[in-house]
Amino acid sequence: MLDKGAEILLVEDDRVDIMTVQRALKKNAVSNPLHIARTGLEALGMLRGEGDYEKLVPPPQLILLDLNLPKMSGIEFLREVRADSELKSLRIIVLTSSNEPRDREAAFQYDVDDYIVKPHSFDEFTRAMATILELWDAD
Amino acid sequence: MTNSPKNLWWGYIPVIVVTLLGILMTFQAYLEVNSWEQQRNNIAFRDASQDRILVVQREIEHTLGLMQDIASFFEASPVVGRREFRKFVEPAIKRHPGIRTLAWIPRVEDKQRKTFVANARKSFKPFKILEKDSEGKMVSAGDRPEYFPVLYVQPYKRNRGILGLDMAMNPEVFSLLTKSEDTGQLQVSHAIPVIDEGIESSGFMVSIPVFYKTESDTEIETGIADTPEQREIRGFALGIFRTGDVVERALESLSPGAINISYFGETRTEDEELLYTHQSRIRPREPETGDPDDAGNRLEFEQILKLGDRFLKVVCAPVPGRYEPESSSGWIVMTSGFSFTALLTIYVLTLIGHAENVKRLVDKRTAQLRGAVNTLNMEIIERKNAESELQRLNEDLEHRVVIRTSEAERRAKDLEQFAYVTSHDLKAPLRGIANLAQWISDDLQGKINGDTQEQLKLLHDRVSRMHELIEGLLEYSRVGRTAISYTQVDVRELLEEIVDSLSPPEWLSIEIGDGMPVFKADRLQLSQVFSNLIGNSIKYHGGDTGHIWIKTWESGDCYEFEVSDDGQGIAPEYHEKVFLMFQTLETRDYGSNTGIGLALVKKIVQEHGGDITLNSDTNKGASFRFTWPRAS
């Protein structure tokens, strides 16, 4: 289980998908703080405290990352994070609608903890989120 | 190629040379042979002539020897009777037909005349010393200081006319006698005519002196002659010989030689004159060719013969037609030479002809070859042109291929991009719609009426269908884009997994046949094929009890699989259509039928080098067969 109070960073540009995650968490009775970044750049800014963004302290225990993002794609974001000595150990789960083997391979190349294709139906989505959080090992 | 006339003539030079050489050599040989023949003939003639002259010489010596014998006979006995004389000379006369006369002529002084005649009359009564008077009549000789009468003469019959004749009165004989007395030696006269039985022939006289013996003679027995002045003459032995008979007698001993021998000697007039000609017994050859007097090629052999102190010239000449060089050998050589030359010429001509032929043939072949080479060269040039043209075209083509390929690659990329965009950008809003619809439905639970609920449900279904279409499209486009990955596949295990995941209804029994292979294949795609086919069979069976059979067998280097059922089947007119994209045989409302499944199956099977066929009819079930190559 995720630590109580452990923060979650969701990197997602689609409002409905953000709502889906929020609803799913709510439905699963998860009340951990959820930060939202709409682009990869924004997420990096929040993690590093760069630009207009306040640095997230402590760093989020879990990052839910969409791959198809404006300005900086999820893969690019992964590359930046893994290249950053401070951030490279962050735990990241890819949450994407792409089922392409190409994307899957690219993601795993950057040492992601899981790769989840967004289920089509909300119920399935909720179940998938529950599974992720339940099986989460905070170590 | 043609030969210029000059070349042609040059080619015949060997023939001309050979012919000329042959003719030249033949002539040379002919001349040589002729000259050799001539020489041989000359030698033979000379030898024969010498033989003849030799025997004649011997005969002459023999004859002269006879005279010497008579002289010796008189010298040996102081008194020689008529009878004794005859006995002595008779055998010689018989042997030598050339002897005309043999006589003994003593010297008689006038004072002894009477005694002498008286003595002579003892053996020959009518003897007197005679002489010829002016009319040629025999008369008793007049008184002279000395007389030289013929006392004995043989053969008597022929010579009786001269018996008693005083030879001192015959100047010819007398000079001979005197000469022999003076020299004390045998003397031979010049040629004299000898008349015998009216036939005149040539002859010669031989006189040899006989002296009285002196004291010195007896004292000195050495035979060294005293000077004639110191000795007193007793008489003379006189012989007359017919030249011809002497010669003939000599030649009798030899076989006929076809040589005529002429003898020339001095006559009274001191001129050289033909004395005798021996005509060979061999007749001249007939016909006599040419002029017999033709001296051009006449053979002659001349030699001087000794006749006492005189000389006899002997000239030998062959009988006309004899001792002529054998011209036949020359002609044989000539004929042979010409024949050989002709043969050689023909041979050389043949050789040259042959060489000409060969040359002509070579020329012809060379020309043919050159033609062929030219043709070949032309062909090569043409081919090279064609090749360069081809290369140009190829390059053009390659260029085009490169362009097309890059274009195709670009399009493939576009398609990929399109697929990606579809997968994400279409799916995402769709999911949003689905979620929103779900939430609206959830949030308005109990606040909306049945119709609205129903409409929300329809909305949800359409969204789901669209989602599935997109998923199918993505899957379809992914086949061929992704690399085939081979793993060891246990087909039975794979089928069991698929059947389990499809959760077929209980009324439908699915039988997996025996002999399912274990082989290297792309597990994911093979699984997709099977699950689509089996899924279709389940989905469209249409009955409430039924079977699905899955069978396999080997077919060449492929495995053939069959998925068949006893369901509603597919009418033949749709057999082609079922494999097309988005073709469905049922209404769109029905379940999750996208119309992509069989198109995907066909694409996968063909992508792996196999094929798929359908065998079915309405209400008779459907049977899908596909082949899957065994990976090498």
PDB file of N, CA, C and O in Angstrom, chain B residues 122-143:
ATOM      1  N   LYS B 122     124.719 -80.621-162.369  1.00  0.00           N
ATOM      2  CA  LYS B 122     124.634 -81.954-161.758  1.00  0.00           C
ATOM      3  C   LYS B 122     123.256 -82.185-161.192  1.00  0.00           C
ATOM      4  O   LYS B 122     122.704 -83.268-161.225  1.00  0.00           O
ATOM      5  N   SER B 123     122.687 -81.127-160.647  1.00  0.00           N
ATOM      6  CA  SER B 123     121.340 -81.290-160.067  1.00  0.00           C
ATOM      7  C   SER B 123     120.244 -80.728-160.983  1.00  0.00           C
ATOM      8  O   SER B 123     119.074 -81.027-160.830  1.00  0.00           O
ATOM      9  N   PHE B 124     120.632 -79.859-161.864  1.00  0.00           N
ATOM     10  CA  PHE B 124     119.657 -79.274-162.784  1.00  0.00           C
ATOM     11  C   PHE B 124     120.280 -79.109-164.144  1.00  0.00           C
ATOM     12  O   PHE B 124     121.109 -78.194-164.353  1.00  0.00           O
ATOM     13  N   LYS B 125     119.918 -79.992-165.030  1.00  0.00           N
ATOM     14  CA  LYS B 125     120.631 -80.126-166.263  1.00  0.00           C
ATOM     15  C   LYS B 125     120.611 -78.880-167.125  1.00  0.00           C
ATOM     16  O   LYS B 125     121.646 -78.410-167.604  1.00  0.00           O
ATOM     17  N   PRO B 126     119.455 -78.234-167.286  1.00  0.00           N
ATOM     18  CA  PRO B 126     119.460 -77.114-168.239  1.00  0.00           C
ATOM     19  C   PRO B 126     120.019 -75.808-167.657  1.00  0.00           C
ATOM     20  O   PRO B 126     119.851 -74.754-168.238  1.00  0.00           O
ATOM     21  N   PHE B 127     120.673 -75.893-166.496  1.00  0.00           N
ATOM     22  CA  PHE B 127     121.109 -74.667-165.842  1.00  0.00           C
ATOM     23  C   PHE B 127     122.102 -73.884-166.656  1.00  0.00           C
ATOM     24  O   PHE B 127     123.058 -74.422-167.158  1.00  0.00           O
ATOM     25  N   LYS B 128     121.856 -72.601-166.799  1.00  0.00           N
ATOM     26  CA  LYS B 128     122.849 -71.672-167.314  1.00  0.00           C
ATOM     27  C   LYS B 128     122.639 -70.344-166.628  1.00  0.00           C
ATOM     28  O   LYS B 128     121.628 -70.108-166.024  1.00  0.00           O
ATOM     29  N   ILE B 129     123.690 -69.521-166.774  1.00  0.00           N
ATOM     30  CA  ILE B 129     123.565 -68.176-166.234  1.00  0.00           C
ATOM     31  C   ILE B 129     122.933 -67.336-167.339  1.00  0.00           C
ATOM     32  O   ILE B 129     123.440 -67.234-168.437  1.00  0.00           O
ATOM     33  N   LEU B 130     121.771 -66.758-166.989  1.00  0.00           N
ATOM     34  CA  LEU B 130     120.982 -66.081-168.010  1.00  0.00           C
ATOM     35  C   LEU B 130     120.925 -64.589-167.738  1.00  0.00           C
ATOM     36  O   LEU B 130     121.208 -64.108-166.636  1.00  0.00           O
ATOM     37  N   GLU B 131     120.501 -63.931-168.747  1.00  0.00           N
ATOM     38  CA  GLU B 131     120.159 -62.515-168.592  1.00  0.00           C
ATOM     39  C   GLU B 131     119.058 -62.161-169.579  1.00  0.00           C
ATOM     40  O   GLU B 131     118.844 -62.905-170.537  1.00  0.00           O
ATOM     41  N   LYS B 132     118.355 -61.037-169.380  1.00  0.00           N
ATOM     42  CA  LYS B 132     117.307 -60.628-170.301  1.00  0.00           C
ATOM     43  C   LYS B 132     117.901 -59.694-171.334  1.00  0.00           C
ATOM     44  O   LYS B 132     118.668 -58.788-170.969  1.00  0.00           O
ATOM     45  N   ASP B 133     117.580 -60.011-172.550  1.00  0.00           N
ATOM     46  CA  ASP B 133     118.095 -59.092-173.580  1.00  0.00           C
ATOM     47  C   ASP B 133     117.168 -57.900-173.705  1.00  0.00           C
ATOM     48  O   ASP B 133     116.209 -57.774-172.936  1.00  0.00           O
ATOM     49  N   SER B 134     117.433 -57.069-174.666  1.00  0.00           N
ATOM     50  CA  SER B 134     116.662 -55.825-174.777  1.00  0.00           C
ATOM     51  C   SER B 134     115.191 -56.075-175.074  1.00  0.00           C
ATOM     52  O   SER B 134     114.328 -55.266-174.744  1.00  0.00           O
ATOM     53  N   GLU B 135     114.900 -57.257-175.625  1.00  0.00           N
ATOM     54  CA  GLU B 135     113.498 -57.565-175.913  1.00  0.00           C
ATOM     55  C   GLU B 135     112.851 -58.322-174.781  1.00  0.00           C
ATOM     56  O   GLU B 135     111.717 -58.799-174.887  1.00  0.00           O
ATOM     57  N   GLY B 136     113.636 -58.538-173.726  1.00  0.00           N
ATOM     58  CA  GLY B 136     113.046 -59.242-172.568  1.00  0.00           C
ATOM     59  C   GLY B 136     113.201 -60.746-172.710  1.00  0.00           C
ATOM     60  O   GLY B 136     112.681 -61.490-171.916  1.00  0.00           O
ATOM     61  N   LYS B 137     113.918 -61.195-173.642  1.00  0.00           N
ATOM     62  CA  LYS B 137     114.098 -62.653-173.828  1.00  0.00           C
ATOM     63  C   LYS B 137     115.284 -63.114-173.007  1.00  0.00           C
ATOM     64  O   LYS B 137     116.222 -62.360-172.782  1.00  0.00           O
ATOM     65  N   MET B 138     115.141 -64.322-172.480  1.00  0.00           N
ATOM     66  CA  MET B 138     116.229 -64.889-171.688  1.00  0.00           C
ATOM     67  C   MET B 138     117.327 -65.367-172.623  1.00  0.00           C
ATOM     68  O   MET B 138     117.092 -66.200-173.488  1.00  0.00           O
ATOM     69  N   VAL B 139     118.464 -64.833-172.290  1.00  0.00           N
ATOM     70  CA  VAL B 139     119.618 -65.285-173.092  1.00  0.00           C
ATOM     71  C   VAL B 139     120.761 -65.581-172.168  1.00  0.00           C
ATOM     72  O   VAL B 139     120.733 -65.168-171.004  1.00  0.00           O
ATOM     73  N   SER B 140     121.722 -66.338-172.642  1.00  0.00           N
ATOM     74  CA  SER B 140     122.897 -66.633-171.830  1.00  0.00           C
ATOM     75  C   SER B 140     123.646 -65.340-171.540  1.00  0.00           C
ATOM     76  O   SER B 140     123.784 -64.461-172.413  1.00  0.00           O
ATOM     77  N   ALA B 141     124.023 -65.232-170.284  1.00  0.00           N
ATOM     78  CA  ALA B 141     124.626 -63.976-169.860  1.00  0.00           C
ATOM     79  C   ALA B 141     125.972 -63.756-170.527  1.00  0.00           C
ATOM     80  O   ALA B 141     126.738 -64.701-170.720  1.00  0.00           O
ATOM     81  N   GLY B 142     126.199 -62.464-170.820  1.00  0.00           N
ATOM     82  CA  GLY B 142     127.457 -62.106-171.404  1.00  0.00           C
ATOM     83  C   GLY B 142     128.596 -62.186-170.383  1.00  0.00           C
ATOM     84  O   GLY B 142     128.357 -62.401-169.203  1.00  0.00           O
ATOM     85  N   ASP B 143     129.796 -61.983-170.814  1.00  0.00           N
ATOM     86  CA  ASP B 143     130.932 -62.105-169.919  1.00  0.00           C
ATOM     87  C   ASP B 143     131.037 -60.861-169.034  1.00  0.00           C
ATOM     88  O   ASP B 143     131.007 -59.733-169.521  1.00  0.00           O
TER      89      ASP B 143
END
